[in-house]
Structure formats: C-alpha cells, structure tokens
mmCIF file of C-alpha atoms in Angstrom:
data_model
loop_
_atom_site.group_PDB
_atom_site.id
_atom_site.type_symbol
_atom_site.label_atom_id
_atom_site.label_comp_id
_atom_site.label_asym_id
_atom_site.label_seq_id
_atom_site.Cartn_x
_atom_site.Cartn_y
_atom_site.Cartn_z
ATOM 1 C CA MET W 1 32.499 22.394 -31.140
ATOM 2 C CA GLN W 2 30.336 24.665 -33.255
ATOM 3 C CA LYS W 3 27.308 22.563 -32.296
ATOM 4 C CA LEU W 4 28.089 22.989 -28.609
ATOM 5 C CA VAL W 5 28.392 26.765 -28.997
ATOM 6 C CA ARG W 6 25.045 26.807 -30.814
ATOM 7 C CA ILE W 7 23.382 24.771 -28.044
ATOM 8 C CA LEU W 8 24.841 27.065 -25.369
ATOM 9 C CA PHE W 9 23.679 30.136 -27.294
ATOM 10 C CA ILE W 10 20.123 28.763 -27.616
ATOM 11 C CA ALA W 11 20.083 27.824 -23.917
ATOM 12 C CA ALA W 12 21.233 31.332 -22.964
ATOM 13 C CA LEU W 13 18.553 32.821 -25.237
ATOM 14 C CA ILE W 14 15.826 30.692 -23.630
ATOM 15 C CA GLY W 15 17.146 31.621 -20.166
ATOM 16 C CA ALA W 16 17.072 35.330 -21.031
ATOM 17 C CA ALA W 17 13.518 35.008 -22.400
ATOM 18 C CA VAL W 18 12.310 33.239 -19.237
ATOM 19 C CA TRP W 19 14.023 35.834 -17.049
ATOM 20 C CA GLY W 20 12.497 38.674 -19.120
ATOM 21 C CA TRP W 21 9.038 37.141 -18.807
ATOM 22 C CA TRP W 22 9.579 36.723 -15.042
ATOM 23 C CA VAL W 23 10.593 40.374 -14.649
ATOM 24 C CA LEU W 24 8.021 41.919 -16.982
ATOM 25 C CA PHE W 25 5.039 39.803 -15.959
ATOM 26 C CA PRO W 26 5.413 39.020 -12.249
ATOM 27 C CA SER W 27 2.872 36.811 -10.503
ATOM 28 C CA PRO W 28 0.422 38.675 -8.215
ATOM 29 C CA GLU W 29 2.263 37.302 -5.196
ATOM 30 C CA ARG W 30 5.626 38.556 -6.393
ATOM 31 C CA ALA W 31 4.167 41.918 -7.394
ATOM 32 C CA ILE W 32 2.666 42.329 -3.901
ATOM 33 C CA ARG W 33 5.918 41.359 -2.190
ATOM 34 C CA SER W 34 7.796 43.879 -4.306
ATOM 35 C CA GLN W 35 5.173 46.545 -3.542
ATOM 36 C CA LEU W 36 5.469 45.900 0.212
ATOM 37 C CA LYS W 37 9.261 46.045 0.057
ATOM 38 C CA LYS W 38 9.070 49.432 -1.667
ATOM 39 C CA LEU W 39 6.506 50.584 0.913
ATOM 40 C CA SER W 40 8.836 49.656 3.795
ATOM 41 C CA GLU W 41 11.631 51.635 2.138
ATOM 42 C CA THR W 42 9.310 54.599 1.651
ATOM 43 C CA VAL W 43 8.263 54.826 5.292
ATOM 44 C CA SER W 44 11.828 54.313 6.552
ATOM 45 C CA PHE W 45 14.171 57.245 6.964
ATOM 46 C CA ASP W 46 17.448 57.883 8.697
ATOM 47 C CA ALA W 47 18.788 60.708 10.794
ATOM 48 C CA LYS W 48 20.913 62.145 7.984
ATOM 49 C CA GLU W 49 18.021 62.396 5.542
ATOM 50 C CA GLY W 50 17.014 65.946 4.628
ATOM 51 C CA THR W 51 13.546 67.500 4.729
ATOM 52 C CA ILE W 52 13.049 67.395 0.961
ATOM 53 C CA PRO W 53 13.712 63.647 0.535
ATOM 54 C CA LYS W 54 11.499 62.994 3.559
ATOM 55 C CA GLY W 55 8.695 65.092 2.042
ATOM 56 C CA PHE W 56 9.146 63.278 -1.254
ATOM 57 C CA LYS W 57 8.823 59.957 0.550
ATOM 58 C CA ALA W 58 5.639 61.087 2.328
ATOM 59 C CA GLN W 59 4.200 62.060 -1.059
ATOM 60 C CA LYS W 60 5.325 58.768 -2.576
ATOM 61 C CA LEU W 61 3.507 56.884 0.171
ATOM 62 C CA LEU W 62 0.231 57.842 -1.513
ATOM 63 C CA ASP W 63 1.163 55.671 -4.524
ATOM 64 C CA TYR W 64 0.698 52.540 -2.408
ATOM 65 C CA LEU W 65 -2.631 53.395 -0.797
ATOM 66 C CA THR W 66 -6.203 53.695 -2.052
ATOM 67 C CA VAL W 67 -8.011 56.973 -1.364
ATOM 68 C CA ASP W 68 -10.209 55.345 1.284
ATOM 69 C CA VAL W 69 -7.380 53.419 3.008
ATOM 70 C CA GLU W 70 -7.996 52.479 6.620
ATOM 71 C CA ILE W 71 -5.326 51.623 9.176
ATOM 72 C CA SER W 72 -6.573 50.130 12.409
ATOM 73 C CA VAL W 73 -4.069 49.902 15.259
ATOM 74 C CA ASN W 74 -4.914 47.850 18.332
ATOM 75 C CA VAL W 75 -1.816 47.199 20.393
ATOM 76 C CA ARG W 76 -1.139 46.833 24.120
ATOM 77 C CA GLU W 77 -0.307 50.002 26.035
ATOM 78 C CA TYR W 78 -2.239 52.197 23.584
ATOM 79 C CA PRO W 79 -5.939 52.746 22.953
ATOM 80 C CA VAL W 80 -7.405 51.488 19.660
ATOM 81 C CA HIS W 81 -6.682 54.003 16.934
ATOM 82 C CA THR W 82 -7.821 54.241 13.325
ATOM 83 C CA LEU W 83 -6.384 56.295 10.498
ATOM 84 C CA ALA W 84 -8.892 56.864 7.698
ATOM 85 C CA GLY W 85 -7.904 58.145 4.274
ATOM 86 C CA ARG W 86 -4.584 58.811 2.605
ATOM 87 C CA ASP W 87 -4.186 62.283 4.077
ATOM 88 C CA GLU W 88 -4.335 61.023 7.662
ATOM 89 C CA VAL W 89 -1.764 58.333 6.878
ATOM 90 C CA MET W 90 0.540 60.874 5.245
ATOM 91 C CA GLN W 91 0.153 63.180 8.261
ATOM 92 C CA ALA W 92 1.116 60.286 10.534
ATOM 93 C CA LEU W 93 4.291 59.675 8.519
ATOM 94 C CA LEU W 94 5.145 63.389 8.541
ATOM 95 C CA TYR W 95 4.635 63.360 12.321
ATOM 96 C CA ALA W 96 7.006 60.387 12.646
ATOM 97 C CA GLN W 97 9.560 62.103 10.398
ATOM 98 C CA SER W 98 9.544 65.233 12.528
ATOM 99 C CA ASN W 99 9.508 63.469 15.917
ATOM 100 C CA PHE W 100 11.916 60.563 15.419
ATOM 101 C CA LYS W 101 15.567 60.843 14.451
ATOM 102 C CA GLY W 102 15.234 57.825 12.241
ATOM 103 C CA LEU W 103 12.896 54.944 11.571
ATOM 104 C CA GLN W 104 13.693 51.656 9.880
ATOM 105 C CA VAL W 105 10.735 49.508 8.898
ATOM 106 C CA LYS W 106 11.000 45.929 7.665
ATOM 107 C CA PHE W 107 8.272 43.554 6.568
ATOM 108 C CA LEU W 108 9.251 39.958 7.302
ATOM 109 C CA ASP W 109 7.689 36.544 6.668
ATOM 110 C CA ILE W 110 5.154 37.802 4.137
ATOM 111 C CA ASN W 111 2.371 35.302 3.416
ATOM 112 C CA VAL W 112 0.309 36.410 0.428
ATOM 113 C CA THR W 113 -3.118 34.969 -0.369
ATOM 114 C CA VAL W 114 -4.589 36.066 -3.673
ATOM 115 C CA GLY W 115 -8.388 36.000 -3.984
ATOM 116 C CA PRO W 116 -10.075 33.764 -6.576
ATOM 117 C CA ASP W 117 -10.912 36.831 -8.683
ATOM 118 C CA LYS W 118 -7.183 37.757 -8.801
ATOM 119 C CA GLN W 119 -8.238 41.327 -8.042
ATOM 120 C CA THR W 120 -7.954 41.234 -4.258
ATOM 121 C CA ALA W 121 -5.331 39.810 -1.920
ATOM 122 C CA THR W 122 -4.301 39.708 1.719
ATOM 123 C CA ALA W 123 -0.779 39.728 3.096
ATOM 124 C CA ASN W 124 -0.060 38.508 6.598
ATOM 125 C CA LEU W 125 3.361 39.675 7.740
ATOM 126 C CA THR W 126 5.562 40.648 10.652
ATOM 127 C CA GLY W 127 6.391 44.335 10.798
ATOM 128 C CA GLN W 128 9.565 45.390 12.552
ATOM 129 C CA ALA W 129 10.201 49.031 13.350
ATOM 130 C CA THR W 130 13.433 50.322 14.816
ATOM 131 C CA ILE W 131 13.471 53.888 16.033
ATOM 132 C CA SER W 132 16.905 55.558 16.150
ATOM 133 C CA GLY W 133 18.140 55.855 19.710
ATOM 134 C CA ASP W 134 15.624 53.311 20.978
ATOM 135 C CA ARG W 135 17.183 49.939 21.789
ATOM 136 C CA ASP W 136 13.866 48.087 21.719
ATOM 137 C CA LEU W 137 12.630 46.350 18.609
ATOM 138 C CA ASN W 138 8.984 47.063 17.889
ATOM 139 C CA ILE W 139 7.480 43.953 16.368
ATOM 140 C CA GLN W 140 3.873 43.578 15.315
ATOM 141 C CA GLU W 141 2.012 41.093 13.175
ATOM 142 C CA LEU W 142 -0.086 42.817 10.537
ATOM 143 C CA ASN W 143 -2.708 41.987 7.935
ATOM 144 C CA PHE W 144 -2.678 44.013 4.730
ATOM 145 C CA SER W 145 -5.685 43.947 2.390
ATOM 146 C CA LEU W 146 -4.939 44.904 -1.191
ATOM 147 C CA LYS W 147 -6.882 45.335 -4.392
ATOM 148 C CA LYS W 148 -5.900 45.899 -7.978
ATOM 149 C CA VAL W 149 -6.509 49.458 -9.141
ATOM 150 C CA GLU W 150 -5.622 50.195 -12.774
ATOM 151 C CA GLY W 151 -3.300 47.199 -12.883
ATOM 152 C CA LYS W 152 -1.472 48.095 -9.680
ATOM 153 C CA TRP W 153 -1.811 46.495 -6.245
ATOM 154 C CA MET W 154 -2.976 49.125 -3.753
ATOM 155 C CA ILE W 155 -3.458 48.791 -0.011
ATOM 156 C CA TYR W 156 -6.945 49.561 1.250
ATOM 157 C CA LYS W 157 -6.752 48.194 4.778
ATOM 158 C CA ILE W 158 -4.073 47.485 7.383
ATOM 159 C CA GLU W 159 -4.955 45.814 10.666
ATOM 160 C CA THR W 160 -2.852 44.723 13.606
ATOM 161 C CA VAL W 161 -3.045 41.033 14.542
ATOM 162 C CA LYS W 162 -3.072 39.898 18.146
ATOM 163 C CA THR W 163 -0.414 37.193 18.138
ATOM 164 C CA LEU W 164 -1.162 36.615 21.816
ATOM 165 C CA SER W 165 -4.699 37.405 22.916
ATOM 166 C CA GLN W 166 -4.927 39.153 26.263
ATOM 167 C CA LEU W 167 -6.701 38.384 29.506
ATOM 168 C CA ASN W 168 -9.313 40.877 30.601
ATOM 169 C CA ARG W 169 -8.537 43.120 33.503
ATOM 170 C CA PRO W 170 -10.805 42.905 36.553
ATOM 171 C CA ALA W 171 -13.505 45.574 36.595
ATOM 172 C CA GLU W 172 -11.880 47.562 39.433
ATOM 173 C CA PHE W 173 -8.650 47.899 37.400
ATOM 174 C CA LEU W 174 -10.458 48.886 34.208
ATOM 175 C CA LEU W 175 -11.845 51.922 36.002
ATOM 176 C CA GLN W 176 -8.357 53.214 36.854
ATOM 177 C CA MET N 1 74.407 14.166 0.641
ATOM 178 C CA ASN N 2 70.710 14.902 0.949
ATOM 179 C CA VAL N 3 68.238 12.058 1.092
ATOM 180 C CA LYS N 4 64.533 12.851 0.662
ATOM 181 C CA THR N 5 61.800 10.646 2.049
ATOM 182 C CA GLY N 6 58.701 9.803 -0.007
ATOM 183 C CA THR N 7 56.572 12.392 1.772
ATOM 184 C CA GLU N 8 59.171 15.085 1.348
ATOM 185 C CA ARG N 9 59.456 14.250 -2.356
ATOM 186 C CA GLN N 10 55.655 14.450 -2.632
ATOM 187 C CA MET N 11 55.640 17.787 -0.794
ATOM 188 C CA ALA N 12 58.300 19.176 -3.061
ATOM 189 C CA THR N 13 56.460 17.994 -6.187
ATOM 190 C CA ASP N 14 53.134 19.402 -4.965
ATOM 191 C CA THR N 15 54.665 22.744 -4.022
ATOM 192 C CA LYS N 16 56.286 22.968 -7.437
ATOM 193 C CA ARG N 17 53.024 22.009 -9.192
ATOM 194 C CA SER N 18 50.545 24.222 -7.334
ATOM 195 C CA GLY N 19 52.725 27.036 -6.068
ATOM 196 C CA PHE N 20 51.366 26.483 -2.536
ATOM 197 C CA PRO N 21 53.449 24.929 0.255
ATOM 198 C CA TYR N 22 52.318 21.381 1.006
ATOM 199 C CA TRP N 23 51.385 22.138 4.628
ATOM 200 C CA LEU N 24 49.121 24.997 3.509
ATOM 201 C CA ARG N 25 47.345 22.682 1.088
ATOM 202 C CA VAL N 26 46.817 20.142 3.876
ATOM 203 C CA VAL N 27 45.397 22.827 6.163
ATOM 204 C CA LEU N 28 43.124 24.247 3.471
ATOM 205 C CA ILE N 29 41.875 21.211 1.584
ATOM 206 C CA GLY N 30 43.217 18.215 3.491
ATOM 207 C CA ARG N 31 45.419 15.353 2.325
ATOM 208 C CA ASN N 32 42.725 13.997 0.082
ATOM 209 C CA PRO N 33 40.698 16.754 -1.647
ATOM 210 C CA LYS N 34 37.967 14.295 -2.718
ATOM 211 C CA PHE N 35 37.260 13.285 0.873
ATOM 212 C CA THR N 36 37.368 16.927 1.941
ATOM 213 C CA ILE N 37 34.688 17.812 -0.606
ATOM 214 C CA ILE N 38 32.536 14.878 0.522
ATOM 215 C CA ARG N 39 32.984 15.936 4.162
ATOM 216 C CA ILE N 40 31.980 19.529 3.328
ATOM 217 C CA VAL N 41 28.885 18.400 1.392
ATOM 218 C CA VAL N 42 27.810 16.084 4.241
ATOM 219 C CA LEU N 43 28.445 18.799 6.840
ATOM 220 C CA VAL N 44 26.435 21.402 4.876
ATOM 221 C CA ALA N 45 23.572 18.921 4.391
ATOM 222 C CA VAL N 46 23.535 18.020 8.107
ATOM 223 C CA VAL N 47 23.633 21.672 9.208
ATOM 224 C CA PHE N 48 20.891 22.629 6.725
ATOM 225 C CA THR N 49 18.646 19.745 7.810
ATOM 226 C CA MET N 50 19.208 20.427 11.510
ATOM 227 C CA ARG N 51 18.484 24.125 11.019
ATOM 228 C CA ALA N 52 15.358 23.535 8.946
ATOM 229 C CA TYR N 53 13.766 20.644 10.825
ATOM 230 C CA VAL N 54 15.363 20.093 14.222
ATOM 231 C CA LEU N 55 17.144 22.964 15.966
ATOM 232 C CA LEU N 56 16.435 26.593 15.256
ATOM 233 C CA PRO N 57 19.147 28.945 16.571
ATOM 234 C CA ILE N 58 17.885 32.100 18.261
ATOM 235 C CA GLN N 59 19.322 35.210 19.837
ATOM 236 C CA ILE N 60 17.372 36.676 22.745
ATOM 237 C CA LYS N 61 16.384 40.329 22.582
ATOM 238 C CA GLY N 62 14.495 42.159 25.295
ATOM 239 C CA PRO N 63 14.267 41.790 29.074
ATOM 240 C CA SER N 64 11.015 39.832 29.436
ATOM 241 C CA MET N 65 12.684 36.488 30.280
ATOM 242 C CA LEU N 66 15.082 37.895 32.871
ATOM 243 C CA PRO N 67 16.581 36.614 35.131
ATOM 244 C CA THR N 68 16.400 33.127 33.524
ATOM 245 C CA TYR N 69 17.580 34.221 30.086
ATOM 246 C CA GLN N 70 19.870 37.191 29.626
ATOM 247 C CA GLU N 71 19.545 39.587 26.724
ATOM 248 C CA ASN N 72 21.619 38.787 23.611
ATOM 249 C CA GLY N 73 22.032 35.197 24.752
ATOM 250 C CA ILE N 74 22.191 32.382 22.242
ATOM 251 C CA ASN N 75 19.843 29.432 22.463
ATOM 252 C CA PHE N 76 18.092 26.847 20.277
ATOM 253 C CA VAL N 77 14.496 25.888 19.690
ATOM 254 C CA ASN N 78 13.834 22.155 19.539
ATOM 255 C CA ARG N 79 11.211 21.792 16.810
ATOM 256 C CA LEU N 80 10.684 18.107 17.529
ATOM 257 C CA ALA N 81 9.874 18.553 21.225
ATOM 258 C CA TYR N 82 6.112 18.471 20.684
ATOM 259 C CA LEU N 83 5.979 15.880 17.955
ATOM 260 C CA ARG N 84 4.702 13.152 20.293
ATOM 261 C CA SER N 85 3.601 15.116 23.324
ATOM 262 C CA GLU N 86 1.833 18.378 23.973
ATOM 263 C CA PRO N 87 3.452 21.421 25.604
ATOM 264 C CA ARG N 88 3.557 21.287 29.394
ATOM 265 C CA ARG N 89 3.369 23.870 32.135
ATOM 266 C CA GLY N 90 6.762 25.388 32.866
ATOM 267 C CA ASP N 91 8.114 24.785 29.361
ATOM 268 C CA VAL N 92 9.845 27.750 27.754
ATOM 269 C CA VAL N 93 8.614 27.874 24.179
ATOM 270 C CA ALA N 94 9.117 29.874 21.000
ATOM 271 C CA ILE N 95 5.987 31.392 19.477
ATOM 272 C CA ARG N 96 5.897 32.618 15.925
ATOM 273 C CA TYR N 97 4.346 35.726 14.432
ATOM 274 C CA SER N 98 3.601 35.377 10.696
ATOM 275 C CA GLY N 99 6.747 33.298 10.260
ATOM 276 C CA GLU N 100 9.904 32.290 12.051
ATOM 277 C CA SER N 101 12.182 35.252 11.382
ATOM 278 C CA ARG N 102 11.053 36.761 14.668
ATOM 279 C CA LEU N 103 9.799 34.700 17.607
ATOM 280 C CA LEU N 104 8.456 35.327 21.063
ATOM 281 C CA MET N 105 10.161 33.411 23.864
ATOM 282 C CA LYS N 106 7.793 32.760 26.763
ATOM 283 C CA ARG N 107 7.010 30.299 29.538
ATOM 284 C CA ILE N 108 3.792 28.290 29.509
ATOM 285 C CA ILE N 109 1.893 28.747 32.766
ATOM 286 C CA GLY N 110 -1.669 27.935 31.730
ATOM 287 C CA LEU N 111 -2.945 24.918 29.799
ATOM 288 C CA PRO N 112 -6.048 24.704 27.581
ATOM 289 C CA GLY N 113 -9.304 24.743 29.537
ATOM 290 C CA GLU N 114 -7.735 26.049 32.763
ATOM 291 C CA THR N 115 -8.811 29.220 34.508
ATOM 292 C CA ILE N 116 -5.946 31.645 34.977
ATOM 293 C CA GLU N 117 -5.635 34.679 37.160
ATOM 294 C CA PHE N 118 -2.930 37.093 38.335
ATOM 295 C CA ARG N 119 -3.298 38.464 41.868
ATOM 296 C CA SER N 120 -0.571 40.894 42.927
ATOM 297 C CA GLY N 121 1.798 39.261 40.473
ATOM 298 C CA GLN N 122 1.081 35.729 41.731
ATOM 299 C CA VAL N 123 -0.405 33.226 39.295
ATOM 300 C CA PHE N 124 -3.505 31.239 40.232
ATOM 301 C CA ILE N 125 -4.610 28.251 38.150
ATOM 302 C CA ASN N 126 -8.189 27.109 38.743
ATOM 303 C CA GLY N 127 -8.098 29.156 41.948
ATOM 304 C CA GLU N 128 -4.913 27.577 43.316
ATOM 305 C CA LYS N 129 -1.613 29.400 43.617
ATOM 306 C CA LEU N 130 0.956 28.178 41.106
ATOM 307 C CA ASP N 131 4.351 27.225 42.457
ATOM 308 C CA GLU N 132 6.932 28.897 40.252
ATOM 309 C CA PRO N 133 10.450 27.810 41.257
ATOM 310 C CA TYR N 134 11.996 29.943 38.488
ATOM 311 C CA MET N 135 10.680 33.104 40.197
ATOM 312 C CA ALA N 136 12.008 34.695 43.350
ATOM 313 C CA ARG N 137 10.380 32.885 46.307
ATOM 314 C CA ASP N 138 8.856 35.969 47.921
ATOM 315 C CA PHE N 139 8.015 37.744 44.667
ATOM 316 C CA THR N 140 5.027 40.058 44.663
ATOM 317 C CA GLY N 141 4.062 42.526 41.983
ATOM 318 C CA ASP N 142 1.208 44.695 40.839
ATOM 319 C CA TRP N 143 -0.151 42.487 38.080
ATOM 320 C CA ASN N 144 -3.869 41.830 38.427
ATOM 321 C CA LEU N 145 -5.590 40.035 35.552
ATOM 322 C CA GLY N 146 -8.480 37.643 35.015
ATOM 323 C CA PRO N 147 -9.818 35.230 36.118
ATOM 324 C CA GLU N 148 -10.459 33.835 32.653
ATOM 325 C CA LYS N 149 -10.879 30.354 31.231
ATOM 326 C CA LEU N 150 -8.523 29.431 28.407
ATOM 327 C CA PRO N 151 -10.083 28.149 25.161
ATOM 328 C CA PRO N 152 -9.444 24.474 24.247
ATOM 329 C CA ASP N 153 -6.513 25.110 21.881
ATOM 330 C CA LYS N 154 -4.787 27.948 23.712
ATOM 331 C CA TYR N 155 -1.911 28.094 26.190
ATOM 332 C CA TYR N 156 -1.203 31.014 28.475
ATOM 333 C CA VAL N 157 2.362 32.243 28.110
ATOM 334 C CA VAL N 158 4.282 34.886 30.011
ATOM 335 C CA GLY N 159 7.872 35.954 30.594
ATOM 336 C CA ASP N 160 9.747 35.389 33.858
ATOM 337 C CA ASN N 161 10.356 39.104 34.391
ATOM 338 C CA ARG N 162 7.212 40.042 36.325
ATOM 339 C CA SER N 163 8.861 43.092 37.855
ATOM 340 C CA MET N 164 8.287 44.823 34.518
ATOM 341 C CA PRO N 165 5.225 47.060 34.231
ATOM 342 C CA GLU N 166 2.353 44.767 33.289
ATOM 343 C CA ARG N 167 1.290 46.800 30.254
ATOM 344 C CA GLN N 168 4.786 46.682 28.753
ATOM 345 C CA HIS N 169 5.117 42.918 29.138
ATOM 346 C CA VAL N 170 4.058 40.835 26.137
ATOM 347 C CA LYS N 171 1.992 37.897 27.375
ATOM 348 C CA GLY N 172 -1.276 36.194 26.616
ATOM 349 C CA GLU N 173 -3.000 33.250 25.044
ATOM 350 C CA ALA N 174 -1.054 31.499 22.302
ATOM 351 C CA GLU N 175 -2.676 29.155 19.829
ATOM 352 C CA ARG N 176 -1.092 25.691 19.666
ATOM 353 C CA ARG N 177 -0.260 26.163 15.953
ATOM 354 C CA ARG N 178 1.927 29.158 16.816
ATOM 355 C CA ILE N 179 4.195 27.219 19.164
ATOM 356 C CA VAL N 180 7.291 26.400 17.103
ATOM 357 C CA GLY N 181 9.055 24.311 19.720
ATOM 358 C CA LYS N 182 10.661 24.141 23.122
ATOM 359 C CA VAL N 183 13.700 26.210 24.035
ATOM 360 C CA LEU N 184 16.534 23.729 24.409
ATOM 361 C CA LEU N 185 18.789 25.192 27.067
ATOM 362 C CA CYS N 186 17.572 26.119 30.545
ATOM 363 C CA LYS N 187 20.017 29.013 30.679
ATOM 364 C CA ASN N 188 21.804 30.901 27.970
ATOM 365 C CA TRP N 189 24.686 29.085 26.413
ATOM 366 C CA PHE N 190 26.578 32.320 26.175
ATOM 367 C CA ALA N 191 25.669 35.937 25.686
ATOM 368 C CA PHE N 192 27.138 38.533 23.393
ATOM 369 C CA SER N 193 27.639 41.955 24.861
ATOM 370 C CA SER N 194 25.469 44.402 23.015
ATOM 371 C CA SER N 195 26.796 47.608 21.557
ATOM 372 C CA GLN N 196 23.373 49.140 22.094
ATOM 373 C CA HIS N 197 23.724 49.246 25.890
#
C-alpha cells in the first residue's frame, strides 16, 4: 500500500513538473495563440463598459503591436485602407469604442507558422466581429505577421485575405 | 397471500440495494448496464467519426442563399462528395476560411477555365446564358460583372439571392482546396426562429 502511495506521489510530482514547464515555457505557437486571444479580448468591449476601462484597453492594445505596425484592409464594399503605426491603430479602436455600442471580436481557426529562425511567425485566422445591435456577422480571413521583440511576440503586419477573389467590373461600371 | 414473480423479486432487491426504483434504473441505464455502456461508447465513436470525416452539421446565417435556404436553417456538409468526382455546376458547396468553424455556403455556377459574366443579373458562361432553375424564371437584376476567364483550379460561386445589392453579396472565385464538401439537403431540414429578428 505504501509503495502504491509512493508511486502515485511520484507520478503526481512528474505531472506537476510537466505542467509547470508547459505553462512557464510555452512553444512559440502556443504563445502566439495566447497573445491573439488576449488581443481579441482587448479590442472587444460591451455596451455596459465605462470610458475608463475602454481607454485602458485602447492603451493596452499597444502592448501587442510594434511601433511600425501596418494594417491593410481590402474588403468588398470599401476602398483599400491602410493604418500605419500604433497611434493610428489606437485611434481606430477609440473611434470604434465611441461609435459602436459594443464590439465582440473572436479569432477562430488559427494556423500558426513559425519561421526557421524562430523569431518571426505568421498566423492565418478567421476574424469574427459582432457589433451590438447589428444582426450580421462580420467574418474576414486575416494574415497576421509577428516578430519576437524582447522575448515577446509582437504584431507588425495585419492583412485581409480574399477568401473568394472577385471578378472585375466592366469599365463603364468602374467609372460610376 | 402475496406471491411475487421472479422479476418483481429482482425489482424489489434492486430497489433495496440501490435506493432507485427498478423502472428508473431501466430507463436510465437499461436492463444490462454493460451493454448500455458498450452502446454509448459505440454511439459516441460513430457520431465523432461521422462529424469529423463524413457529415459536418451547419447552421445557416445570412440571407445570401434565399429563397433556397432560409436563415437559421440546419443542414449538413457531405465531406465525401468530391472524393471521386469534382464539383459540378449547380452544386451548393461549403467553402472554408482559415478553418471550418465558419464556412461560406454558395452555389457553383462557373467551372475552371470557363468565361463568366453577369449581365443585368443573368449569368453567361462562355457567352451563353445559363439556365438557373433555382432562380425565379423572369429574374433580372442590376449585377454587371466580367467577362473573365476562371483560372484552372478555381470555381465561381455565388448565392441564390441575386436581388441583394451586388456589393453586399459575397461571391467570387473559390480555390478547389477551399471547398469542404457538398451541402447535403436541397432545402433546410428545419429552421430555428432567431431571437435576433
């Protein structure tokens, strides 16, 4: 009986050590997934949220982005738009916070590819945004480019992906 | 004088032993718990395998496939549909984004290598008008696109709701690798009413 207890104790100890290692030293892929999950929580807000928590979130957003971050948006209905630098991105979030009642962002189906140098990575994912009061789901495939800055994965580029490529409009309709 | 049958004696013994009435035990875990466990394990394995490799359940959101498929309807994607054959014109398919959590549900109207064009909402393939029985017979709209030749590995997909404004309607060329499978049912099986309406 005592032997069994000893074996169980050693097994539990090994399990705890493995779990500790897993938590303290995550693989680049897991670290990036965790970073993206936190980012989605940071840009999301609900109607009840006050101005101070929203401002705190906008400030916190900077922790995930490099100084020269670039966000390139090319989606149907809207002209191509690029946000350059952290300040522009923060302004965009502040604009969303003041113009929408609430915004829930989710990153789904994240496929992470870490570069051979282990210092850069790309994440292909599906972004889902739900605006309070709007019954439509806004879904867009995105590519995130990340690099390691002082041991932390930071986003330096976000691009929209055309899941379905479009047909060109005839010249006479392009002029309209 | 009371005479108890074998079953009644068993029921009485079981009730005394477990604290549960015999009928409740039968309803919850069956007459033979071993067989019940085996049945549950087999059922879970079958459901898991079907879900992962054969039929993917979906719920339809958005109006782009109206009137064929209603919003909030339940349907399934047959993953094995294109195992031995390639997608065909008229097939309603599911197209993935970066994964399968969210899918686009569209109808294939153009095949690889064909030239596709929209003229006043009507589809023209290689210059000939496409017969679309799933659309209203006298349908005309304001969609004007193309003509453009599809690359070798791309299919042109579009929803059935062409009365939507063209710019709001998600459509376009889908790579073969993005097509997850064919939508199983021609109409919705049943539709949940949405609280968002």
